[in-house]
């Protein structure tokens, strides 16, 4: 617990990171660096300067290099950066103009109104997206090459925009590729640096500027430290080419480590199961596994099984007559290495990459040995939300994807030769049910956009319909043609609809659902008379052909299915998609529904589902709420007080800096804290460090009452593991709660209690932070007394606020702590302005005082960019506008800046402070100016805007 407490020291309320950008002249990190020569040219062969920053990338000012695996959705770092460049990246992805192949790249400028404005500099000046290909296939040489090309492209951009006067430029980079298999954070840092060095080698012979400094940005400290160690090694082996600047630096929003022991850039686990040849003998073909989960990475070169035995078991398992659950467990034991079973058995979302040799295995039917103590007896494929990905070498290069305006084609029981194929009433019923589900009012498509063919239509009718319109989804239920290039039988034995027909379509569907096997509506004689063929092979082959064409998601039945469960699977799948679920979530819901409809059957395992786990149904209007991962599943790895405090710390930082996921409730982070309290407070809540962590989390998520309760517990804990910061935080929360209380007596009691505690702490050890907190407390007391019409106490409180802010500013000036100066100095100005406004006179603040605060803000924004330095510049602009009587002329630009910052930092608790500060001067300013005047309206609109941002 003491160790947890020490690690939990939260940063002061205005953020006190220590990262100094390399643009500051001089010996930045105490190691020196090369500069251009006297003629302004960069010295050939000068070492590339590299640094590592542990923090959130929202306040990085350099152009930021990030990677993109081939996918239909921007997640993780890409999603965050997309919000910083006005969704230019997602719009480009939606139109098909987005880099995904290794070596490809695209630059998205983050355009600014005023390039010299410090506020505008506190975010990436550009996003440079480099293609990484498909997940699981990225090689070291590919990563080096794609970084080299991206750096060269940006050097060209700098040369064109700078007119040849720029000799070097800076760049920041995420640890590209380190969230996948085979590449650690340290390896990624070395490979990215190598790509940058290769780019500089080419740039030395050109007129373009070179990359002078590369800063690696990583959210988690453990990964940042891994990168730093790897770069240290690179510097040792290449002393004249790379120079590491200082240690790992700390920035806003930094996290110590991920709650899970491993890290991935996606929400699902990834396993590759590919065929390898150990010798020339066919019997020596084995499966090579690579597993990349949020808990571990491991590689197993081969898992060998007797070929003839495996084939026999696969053929028996891939059959609708199979009802033996032991076959699935036997296949699991034969195919899955023992050391991988613990990770596979406990996963929640899994994407398995297969090739032609492994795709024929019915992975969905495999099952782990059951745990008799577990209450969850669902099959493995349902528990793990198993989805497939097929490795193909050749595919259509320029597929024209369907859009949200395109239609859906549903086909059920096409006409076929009755002498060969029995009737399929279940297929027709399934198609009708699917069409109805897709055309449901309010959630589905307009009825005219769902085309249903379920009246025994012949080949001509179906093919005409196929090319009549552009389709987003094609769903077909019917007989399957038993051949590798086959498809759904149409009219005759040699007439069918398959990949060749889809390939001829000018617009490629996003989803193709093929239920093309003999359904359950036939008697025993027809089963015995049917021509046997390997349905699992057929499903894998047709899926491969459709994927080559460019279809994003493919569902194909691997064997005959039962009518009722098959209909349940299809309707549940489309219902989940229309409800906003991702592809992997919709498949899992469909499998679960089919399993519940027939637990003894195997229809739930028959569907081979290939595609992007994050693909989802896009509507022209806002998507419906998507399901939320249960909190218990997300925090399953918490096993000690230290991991609990880590989880709470991560939630607190996410509440401040992370953009809520689409469709999630505003209280999502608060709900997580409540869950952790219900689960773990009885176990470890009496520990001071744990109680303090709950206080930090509840503060960040906006529940002041719970924060005060937990901070009080922290200070009273027997183990004394809480920090002095907990005492400061308790006092601050009491003051904040008091300022918002409706009852005047309670408000006064809370604020005065907070002040007494802060004064006790300041008497014990005065600090800049405590003096500033006392100034803030007296400022709120001023507002409370004024609203209660107690003018004399209000004036006394205001004088105390000015005194404490002035003391904090003076101490910051003495310590030359510019990053601590602007806050008390700015607030002292606002206090003096309020006093003047209440006295019915125009505030007279000397211009040098504004300039002094502005300079402190500039230095802080350049050295330690975070929310408080960014919003401080806006607040200072408001104060100056009030003094000049020119708020009306400034308010539109001010609101635009505020909205931009709100998009980056959504935390209502932080915006509540901004709103309170604005009220402190804007309310008396609004009362002073003429009612109805432009200044009066401007003050009112700005207050309303900030109140909304604070959640009011």
Coordinates of C-alpha atoms in Angstrom, one line a residue, residues 62-570:
X62 CA 5.2 18.7 -33.6
X63 CA 3.8 16.9 -36.7
X64 CA 2.8 13.4 -35.4
X65 CA 3.6 10.2 -37.2
X66 CA 1.1 7.3 -36.7
X67 CA 0.5 4.0 -38.3
X68 CA -2.6 2.4 -39.8
X69 CA -3.4 -1.3 -40.2
X70 CA -5.9 -2.1 -43.0
X71 CA -9.3 -1.6 -41.3
X72 CA -12.6 0.1 -41.8
X73 CA -12.5 2.0 -38.5
X74 CA -10.1 4.4 -36.9
X75 CA -9.4 3.2 -33.3
X76 CA -6.9 4.1 -30.6
X77 CA -4.4 6.7 -31.5
X78 CA -5.8 7.2 -35.0
X79 CA -9.3 8.0 -33.5
X80 CA -7.8 10.5 -31.1
X81 CA -5.7 12.3 -33.8
X82 CA -8.7 12.3 -36.1
X83 CA -10.5 14.5 -33.7
X84 CA -7.6 16.9 -33.6
X85 CA -7.6 17.4 -37.4
X86 CA -11.4 18.0 -37.7
X87 CA -12.2 14.4 -38.8
X88 CA -10.1 14.8 -42.0
X89 CA -8.7 11.3 -41.5
X90 CA -12.0 9.5 -41.1
X91 CA -13.5 11.3 -44.1
X92 CA -10.5 10.2 -46.2
X93 CA -10.9 6.6 -45.0
X94 CA -14.7 6.7 -45.9
X95 CA -13.9 7.8 -49.4
X96 CA -11.2 5.1 -49.9
X97 CA -8.3 7.6 -50.0
X98 CA -6.3 6.4 -47.0
X99 CA -2.9 4.7 -46.7
X100 CA -2.9 1.1 -45.7
X101 CA -0.1 -0.7 -47.6
X102 CA 3.5 -0.6 -46.3
X103 CA 5.2 2.4 -47.9
X104 CA 2.0 4.4 -48.4
X105 CA 1.4 7.6 -46.5
X106 CA -0.8 10.6 -46.3
X107 CA -0.3 14.0 -44.6
X108 CA -3.3 15.7 -42.9
X109 CA -2.4 19.3 -42.0
X110 CA -3.8 20.7 -38.8
X111 CA -4.6 24.2 -40.2
X112 CA -4.4 27.1 -37.8
X113 CA -5.8 30.6 -37.9
X114 CA -2.7 32.1 -36.3
X115 CA 0.5 29.9 -36.6
X116 CA 2.2 32.1 -34.0
X117 CA -0.5 31.7 -31.4
X118 CA 0.7 29.6 -28.5
X119 CA -2.7 28.0 -28.0
X120 CA -2.7 26.8 -31.6
X121 CA 0.7 25.3 -31.1
X122 CA -0.4 23.1 -28.3
X123 CA -1.6 20.3 -30.6
X124 CA 0.0 18.3 -33.5
X125 CA 0.7 20.6 -36.4
X126 CA 0.0 17.7 -38.8
X127 CA -0.9 14.0 -38.8
X128 CA 1.3 11.8 -40.9
X129 CA -0.4 8.5 -41.4
X130 CA 1.8 5.6 -42.6
X131 CA 0.3 2.3 -43.9
X132 CA 1.2 -0.9 -42.1
X133 CA -0.7 -3.5 -44.2
X134 CA -2.7 -6.2 -42.5
X135 CA -2.4 -6.9 -38.8
X136 CA -0.1 -9.8 -38.2
X137 CA 1.9 -9.3 -41.4
X138 CA 4.1 -6.3 -40.5
X139 CA 7.8 -7.1 -40.9
X140 CA 10.6 -5.1 -39.5
X141 CA 11.9 -4.2 -43.0
X142 CA 8.4 -2.9 -43.9
X143 CA 8.2 -0.7 -40.9
X144 CA 11.6 0.9 -41.6
X145 CA 10.6 1.4 -45.2
X146 CA 7.2 3.0 -44.5
X147 CA 8.7 5.4 -41.9
X148 CA 11.5 6.4 -44.3
X149 CA 9.0 7.2 -47.0
X150 CA 6.7 9.1 -44.6
X151 CA 9.6 11.2 -43.3
X152 CA 10.8 12.0 -46.9
X153 CA 7.2 13.0 -47.8
X154 CA 7.0 15.4 -44.9
X155 CA 10.5 16.8 -45.7
X156 CA 9.2 17.6 -49.2
X157 CA 6.1 19.3 -47.6
X158 CA 8.3 21.4 -45.3
X159 CA 10.6 22.4 -48.2
X160 CA 7.6 23.5 -50.4
X161 CA 6.0 25.5 -47.6
X162 CA 9.2 27.0 -46.2
X163 CA 10.6 28.2 -49.5
X164 CA 13.9 26.6 -49.0
X165 CA 14.8 28.5 -45.8
X166 CA 14.2 25.6 -43.4
X167 CA 17.3 23.5 -42.7
X168 CA 15.7 21.0 -40.3
X169 CA 12.4 20.1 -38.8
X170 CA 11.0 18.1 -35.9
X171 CA 8.6 15.3 -35.7
X172 CA 6.8 13.2 -33.1
X173 CA 5.9 9.6 -33.5
X174 CA 3.8 7.0 -31.8
X175 CA 5.3 3.6 -31.3
X176 CA 4.0 2.4 -34.6
X177 CA 3.5 -1.3 -35.0
X178 CA 4.1 -2.2 -31.3
X179 CA 0.5 -3.0 -30.6
X180 CA 0.7 -6.1 -32.9
X181 CA 2.5 -9.4 -33.0
X182 CA 6.2 -9.7 -33.0
X183 CA 7.2 -6.1 -32.4
X184 CA 7.8 -4.8 -28.9
X185 CA 7.7 -1.1 -27.9
X186 CA 11.5 -1.1 -27.8
X187 CA 11.8 -2.7 -31.2
X188 CA 9.3 -0.3 -32.7
X189 CA 11.3 2.6 -31.4
X190 CA 14.5 1.3 -32.9
X191 CA 12.9 0.5 -36.3
X192 CA 11.2 3.9 -36.5
X193 CA 14.5 5.6 -35.7
X194 CA 16.2 3.5 -38.3
X195 CA 13.6 4.6 -40.9
X196 CA 14.3 8.2 -39.9
X197 CA 18.0 7.7 -40.3
X198 CA 17.6 6.2 -43.7
X199 CA 15.4 9.2 -44.7
X200 CA 18.1 11.6 -43.5
X201 CA 20.7 9.8 -45.5
X202 CA 18.7 10.5 -48.6
X203 CA 17.9 14.1 -47.6
X204 CA 21.6 14.9 -47.1
X205 CA 22.0 14.8 -50.9
X206 CA 18.9 16.9 -51.6
X207 CA 17.8 20.5 -51.1
X208 CA 15.1 19.4 -48.7
X209 CA 15.5 19.9 -44.9
X210 CA 16.5 17.0 -42.7
X211 CA 14.7 15.6 -39.6
X212 CA 16.6 17.1 -36.7
X213 CA 14.6 15.7 -33.8
X214 CA 12.2 12.8 -33.3
X215 CA 10.2 12.6 -30.1
X216 CA 8.4 9.3 -29.3
X217 CA 5.1 9.7 -27.6
X218 CA 3.7 6.9 -25.5
X219 CA 0.8 6.9 -23.1
X220 CA 2.0 4.1 -20.8
X221 CA 5.2 4.7 -18.8
X222 CA 6.4 1.0 -19.0
X223 CA 6.3 1.1 -22.8
X224 CA 7.9 4.5 -22.9
X225 CA 10.7 3.2 -20.7
X226 CA 11.1 0.1 -22.9
X227 CA 11.4 2.5 -25.9
X228 CA 14.0 4.7 -24.1
X229 CA 16.1 1.7 -23.2
X230 CA 16.1 0.4 -26.7
X231 CA 17.1 3.9 -28.0
X232 CA 19.9 4.0 -25.5
X233 CA 21.2 0.7 -27.0
X234 CA 20.8 2.2 -30.5
X235 CA 22.9 5.2 -29.4
X236 CA 25.6 2.9 -28.0
X237 CA 25.8 1.0 -31.2
X238 CA 25.5 4.1 -33.4
X239 CA 27.1 6.9 -31.4
X240 CA 27.5 9.3 -34.2
X241 CA 24.1 8.8 -35.7
X242 CA 21.7 8.9 -32.8
X243 CA 21.7 11.0 -29.6
X244 CA 19.2 10.3 -26.9
X245 CA 18.0 13.4 -25.1
X246 CA 17.8 12.9 -21.3
X247 CA 15.4 10.5 -19.6
X248 CA 11.8 9.7 -20.2
X249 CA 9.8 12.9 -19.8
X250 CA 6.4 13.2 -18.2
X251 CA 3.5 15.0 -19.9
X252 CA -0.2 15.6 -19.4
X253 CA -2.4 12.5 -19.2
X254 CA 0.5 10.1 -18.7
X255 CA -0.4 6.6 -17.4
X256 CA 2.0 4.3 -15.5
X257 CA 1.0 1.1 -17.3
X258 CA -1.9 -0.7 -18.8
X259 CA -4.0 -2.7 -16.4
X260 CA -3.3 -5.8 -18.5
X261 CA 0.2 -7.1 -18.6
X262 CA 0.4 -6.7 -22.4
X263 CA -0.8 -4.0 -24.7
X264 CA -2.6 -4.0 -28.0
X265 CA -3.9 -1.2 -30.1
X266 CA -7.2 -3.0 -30.6
X267 CA -9.9 -4.3 -28.3
X268 CA -9.7 -7.9 -29.5
X269 CA -7.0 -10.6 -29.1
X270 CA -5.3 -11.8 -32.2
X271 CA -4.1 -15.3 -33.0
X272 CA -2.4 -16.5 -36.2
X273 CA -2.7 -20.2 -37.0
X274 CA -0.9 -20.8 -40.3
X275 CA 0.3 -23.9 -42.1
X276 CA 4.0 -24.6 -42.2
X277 CA 6.0 -27.4 -43.9
X278 CA 8.6 -29.0 -41.6
X279 CA 9.9 -31.2 -44.5
X280 CA 9.0 -32.2 -48.0
X281 CA 6.7 -34.9 -46.7
X282 CA 3.0 -33.9 -46.8
X283 CA 2.5 -35.6 -43.4
X284 CA 4.9 -33.1 -41.8
X285 CA 2.6 -30.1 -42.5
X286 CA 1.9 -28.4 -39.1
X287 CA 0.3 -25.4 -37.6
X288 CA 2.4 -22.4 -36.5
X289 CA 0.8 -20.2 -33.9
X290 CA 1.4 -16.6 -32.9
X291 CA -0.8 -15.3 -30.1
X292 CA -1.0 -11.6 -29.2
X293 CA -3.5 -10.8 -26.4
X294 CA -3.8 -8.1 -23.8
X295 CA -2.4 -10.6 -21.3
X296 CA 0.6 -12.1 -23.1
X297 CA 2.4 -12.5 -26.4
X298 CA 3.7 -15.9 -27.3
X299 CA 4.8 -17.9 -30.3
X300 CA 4.7 -21.6 -30.9
X301 CA 6.4 -22.7 -34.0
X302 CA 4.4 -25.9 -34.6
X303 CA 1.7 -28.1 -33.3
X304 CA 1.7 -31.5 -35.0
X305 CA -1.2 -33.9 -35.3
X306 CA -1.6 -37.1 -37.2
X307 CA -2.8 -36.0 -40.7
X308 CA -5.2 -38.8 -41.4
X309 CA -6.8 -38.8 -37.9
X310 CA -7.2 -35.0 -38.0
X311 CA -8.9 -35.2 -41.4
X312 CA -11.3 -37.8 -40.3
X313 CA -12.2 -35.8 -37.2
X314 CA -12.7 -32.6 -39.2
X315 CA -14.9 -34.4 -41.7
X316 CA -17.1 -35.8 -38.9
X317 CA -17.2 -32.5 -37.0
X318 CA -18.2 -30.6 -40.2
X319 CA -21.5 -32.4 -40.6
X320 CA -25.0 -31.5 -39.5
X321 CA -25.5 -35.1 -38.2
X322 CA -22.7 -34.6 -35.7
X323 CA -24.0 -34.4 -32.1
X324 CA -21.0 -35.5 -30.3
X325 CA -19.6 -32.7 -28.1
X326 CA -16.4 -34.7 -27.4
X327 CA -15.2 -34.2 -31.0
X328 CA -14.9 -30.4 -30.4
X329 CA -12.9 -31.0 -27.2
X330 CA -10.7 -33.7 -28.9
X331 CA -9.9 -31.3 -31.8
X332 CA -9.1 -28.5 -29.3
X333 CA -6.6 -30.8 -27.5
X334 CA -5.0 -32.0 -30.7
X335 CA -4.7 -28.6 -32.3
X336 CA -4.1 -26.1 -29.5
X337 CA -0.8 -26.1 -27.7
X338 CA -1.0 -26.7 -24.0
X339 CA 0.8 -23.5 -23.2
X340 CA -1.7 -21.4 -25.1
X341 CA -4.8 -22.9 -23.5
X342 CA -5.0 -20.5 -20.5
X343 CA -5.0 -17.5 -22.8
X344 CA -7.5 -18.9 -25.3
X345 CA -9.9 -20.2 -22.6
X346 CA -10.3 -16.8 -21.0
X347 CA -10.4 -14.4 -23.9
X348 CA -13.4 -12.1 -24.5
X349 CA -12.9 -11.2 -28.2
X350 CA -10.6 -13.1 -30.6
X351 CA -9.7 -12.7 -34.2
X352 CA -8.0 -15.9 -35.7
X353 CA -6.0 -15.5 -38.9
X354 CA -6.1 -18.6 -41.1
X355 CA -4.7 -19.6 -44.5
X356 CA -6.0 -22.1 -47.0
X357 CA -4.6 -25.0 -45.0
X358 CA -6.1 -24.1 -41.7
X359 CA -9.4 -22.4 -42.8
X360 CA -11.0 -25.8 -43.4
X361 CA -10.8 -26.7 -39.7
X362 CA -14.1 -26.0 -37.8
X363 CA -12.5 -23.7 -35.2
X364 CA -15.9 -22.6 -34.1
X365 CA -16.7 -26.1 -32.9
X366 CA -13.5 -26.5 -30.9
X367 CA -14.1 -26.4 -27.2
X368 CA -11.9 -26.2 -24.1
X369 CA -12.2 -28.8 -21.3
X370 CA -15.2 -27.6 -19.2
X371 CA -14.7 -26.2 -15.8
X372 CA -17.3 -27.8 -13.6
X373 CA -17.1 -24.8 -11.2
X374 CA -17.8 -22.2 -13.8
X375 CA -21.3 -20.9 -14.2
X376 CA -20.7 -20.1 -17.9
X377 CA -21.0 -23.4 -19.9
X378 CA -21.3 -21.7 -23.3
X379 CA -19.0 -23.1 -26.0
X380 CA -15.6 -21.6 -26.5
X381 CA -16.5 -19.8 -29.8
X382 CA -19.4 -18.0 -28.1
X383 CA -17.4 -17.1 -25.0
X384 CA -14.5 -15.8 -27.0
X385 CA -16.6 -14.0 -29.7
X386 CA -14.5 -15.9 -32.2
X387 CA -14.1 -14.3 -35.7
X388 CA -12.0 -15.3 -38.6
X389 CA -9.5 -13.5 -40.9
X390 CA -8.3 -15.1 -44.0
X391 CA -4.8 -14.5 -45.3
X392 CA -4.9 -14.0 -49.0
X393 CA -2.1 -12.9 -51.3
X394 CA -4.1 -11.5 -54.3
X395 CA -7.2 -9.4 -54.1
X396 CA -8.9 -6.7 -56.1
X397 CA -6.7 -3.5 -55.9
X398 CA -9.4 -0.9 -56.4
X399 CA -12.7 -2.1 -55.0
X400 CA -15.5 0.4 -55.1
X401 CA -17.3 0.0 -51.8
X402 CA -21.0 0.3 -51.2
X403 CA -22.2 3.5 -49.5
X404 CA -24.9 4.1 -46.9
X405 CA -27.3 5.0 -49.7
X406 CA -27.1 1.6 -51.3
X407 CA -29.6 -1.2 -50.8
X408 CA -29.9 -4.8 -49.5
X409 CA -30.6 -7.9 -51.5
X410 CA -32.2 -10.9 -49.7
X411 CA -32.7 -14.1 -51.6
X412 CA -34.4 -17.2 -50.3
X413 CA -34.8 -20.6 -51.9
X414 CA -34.1 -19.8 -55.6
X415 CA -35.5 -22.2 -58.2
X416 CA -33.5 -25.5 -58.5
X417 CA -33.9 -28.9 -60.1
X418 CA -36.3 -30.8 -57.8
X419 CA -34.8 -34.1 -59.1
X420 CA -31.5 -33.2 -57.5
X421 CA -32.3 -30.7 -54.7
X422 CA -35.1 -31.1 -52.2
X423 CA -37.3 -28.1 -51.3
X424 CA -36.0 -25.7 -48.7
X425 CA -39.0 -24.0 -46.9
X426 CA -36.6 -23.0 -44.1
X427 CA -34.5 -21.0 -46.5
X428 CA -37.5 -19.1 -47.7
X429 CA -38.7 -18.4 -44.2
X430 CA -35.2 -17.2 -43.2
X431 CA -35.1 -14.8 -46.1
X432 CA -38.5 -13.3 -45.3
X433 CA -37.6 -12.9 -41.6
X434 CA -34.3 -11.2 -42.5
X435 CA -36.0 -8.8 -44.9
X436 CA -38.5 -7.9 -42.2
X437 CA -35.8 -7.3 -39.6
X438 CA -33.8 -5.1 -42.0
X439 CA -36.9 -3.0 -42.8
X440 CA -38.1 -2.4 -39.2
X441 CA -39.3 1.2 -38.8
X442 CA -37.0 3.6 -37.0
X443 CA -34.0 1.2 -36.8
X444 CA -33.8 -0.4 -40.2
X445 CA -33.8 0.8 -43.8
X446 CA -36.7 2.2 -45.8
X447 CA -38.8 -0.6 -47.1
X448 CA -38.0 0.3 -50.8
X449 CA -34.3 -0.2 -50.1
X450 CA -34.7 -3.9 -49.1
X451 CA -35.1 -6.1 -52.2
X452 CA -36.6 -9.6 -51.3
X453 CA -36.6 -12.5 -53.8
X454 CA -38.2 -15.5 -52.1
X455 CA -40.8 -16.9 -54.6
X456 CA -38.7 -19.6 -56.3
X457 CA -37.2 -17.0 -58.6
X458 CA -35.2 -18.3 -61.6
X459 CA -31.6 -17.5 -62.5
X460 CA -32.5 -14.7 -64.9
X461 CA -34.6 -12.9 -62.3
X462 CA -31.9 -13.1 -59.6
X463 CA -29.0 -12.1 -61.9
X464 CA -31.0 -9.1 -63.2
X465 CA -31.7 -8.0 -59.7
X466 CA -28.1 -8.4 -58.7
X467 CA -27.0 -5.9 -61.3
X468 CA -30.0 -3.6 -61.1
X469 CA -28.8 -1.7 -58.1
X470 CA -25.8 -1.3 -55.8
X471 CA -26.0 -3.3 -52.6
X472 CA -24.4 -2.9 -49.2
X473 CA -25.5 -6.4 -48.1
X474 CA -26.4 -9.6 -50.0
X475 CA -28.0 -12.4 -48.0
X476 CA -28.7 -15.7 -49.7
X477 CA -30.2 -18.9 -48.3
X478 CA -30.4 -21.9 -50.7
X479 CA -28.6 -24.9 -52.0
X480 CA -24.9 -24.8 -52.4
X481 CA -23.0 -26.0 -55.5
X482 CA -20.4 -28.6 -54.3
X483 CA -17.4 -27.1 -56.1
X484 CA -14.6 -24.7 -55.2
X485 CA -15.8 -22.0 -57.6
X486 CA -19.4 -22.6 -56.9
X487 CA -22.1 -20.8 -55.0
X488 CA -25.8 -20.8 -54.6
X489 CA -27.6 -23.1 -57.0
X490 CA -29.8 -21.3 -59.6
X491 CA -32.3 -23.3 -61.7
X492 CA -29.9 -26.0 -63.0
X493 CA -27.1 -28.1 -61.5
X494 CA -24.5 -26.0 -63.4
X495 CA -26.1 -22.6 -62.9
X496 CA -25.2 -20.8 -59.7
X497 CA -24.5 -17.4 -58.1
X498 CA -21.0 -17.2 -56.5
X499 CA -17.9 -15.2 -56.3
X500 CA -17.6 -14.7 -60.1
X501 CA -20.9 -13.0 -60.2
X502 CA -20.1 -10.8 -57.2
X503 CA -16.8 -10.0 -58.9
X504 CA -18.6 -8.6 -61.9
X505 CA -20.5 -6.1 -59.7
X506 CA -19.2 -2.6 -60.1
X507 CA -20.0 -1.8 -56.4
X508 CA -18.7 -4.4 -54.0
X509 CA -21.0 -5.2 -51.0
X510 CA -19.8 -4.7 -47.5
X511 CA -21.3 -7.9 -46.3
X512 CA -22.2 -11.2 -48.0
X513 CA -24.1 -13.8 -46.0
X514 CA -24.3 -17.2 -47.7
X515 CA -26.4 -19.9 -46.0
X516 CA -25.8 -22.2 -49.0
X517 CA -26.1 -25.8 -47.7
X518 CA -28.9 -28.4 -47.5
X519 CA -31.0 -27.1 -44.6
X520 CA -32.6 -29.4 -42.1
X521 CA -35.9 -29.8 -44.0
X522 CA -35.1 -33.2 -45.6
X523 CA -35.6 -36.8 -44.6
X524 CA -33.1 -39.5 -43.9
X525 CA -33.3 -40.9 -47.4
X526 CA -32.3 -37.6 -49.0
X527 CA -29.4 -37.3 -46.6
X528 CA -28.1 -40.7 -47.4
X529 CA -28.6 -40.1 -51.1
X530 CA -26.9 -36.7 -51.2
X531 CA -23.6 -36.5 -52.9
X532 CA -21.0 -36.1 -50.1
X533 CA -18.5 -33.3 -50.2
X534 CA -16.5 -31.4 -47.6
X535 CA -18.8 -28.5 -46.7
X536 CA -16.1 -26.9 -44.5
X537 CA -13.8 -26.7 -47.5
X538 CA -16.6 -25.3 -49.7
X539 CA -17.4 -22.6 -47.2
X540 CA -13.7 -21.7 -46.8
X541 CA -13.2 -21.5 -50.6
X542 CA -16.3 -19.4 -51.3
X543 CA -15.3 -17.1 -48.5
X544 CA -11.8 -16.7 -49.9
X545 CA -13.1 -15.8 -53.3
X546 CA -15.5 -13.2 -51.9
X547 CA -12.7 -11.7 -49.8
X548 CA -10.4 -11.5 -52.9
X549 CA -13.2 -9.6 -54.7
X550 CA -13.1 -7.0 -51.9
X551 CA -16.1 -7.9 -49.7
X552 CA -15.3 -6.7 -46.2
X553 CA -17.3 -9.2 -44.2
X554 CA -18.3 -12.7 -45.2
X555 CA -20.5 -15.3 -43.4
X556 CA -20.7 -18.8 -45.0
X557 CA -22.2 -21.9 -43.5
X558 CA -19.8 -24.8 -43.2
X559 CA -22.4 -27.5 -43.0
X560 CA -26.2 -28.0 -43.0
X561 CA -28.1 -26.1 -40.4
X562 CA -31.4 -26.4 -38.6
X563 CA -34.2 -24.2 -39.7
X564 CA -35.2 -22.6 -36.4
X565 CA -31.7 -21.9 -35.1
X566 CA -30.5 -20.7 -38.5
X567 CA -33.3 -18.1 -38.6
X568 CA -32.4 -17.1 -35.0
X569 CA -28.8 -16.6 -36.0
X570 CA -29.6 -14.5 -39.0

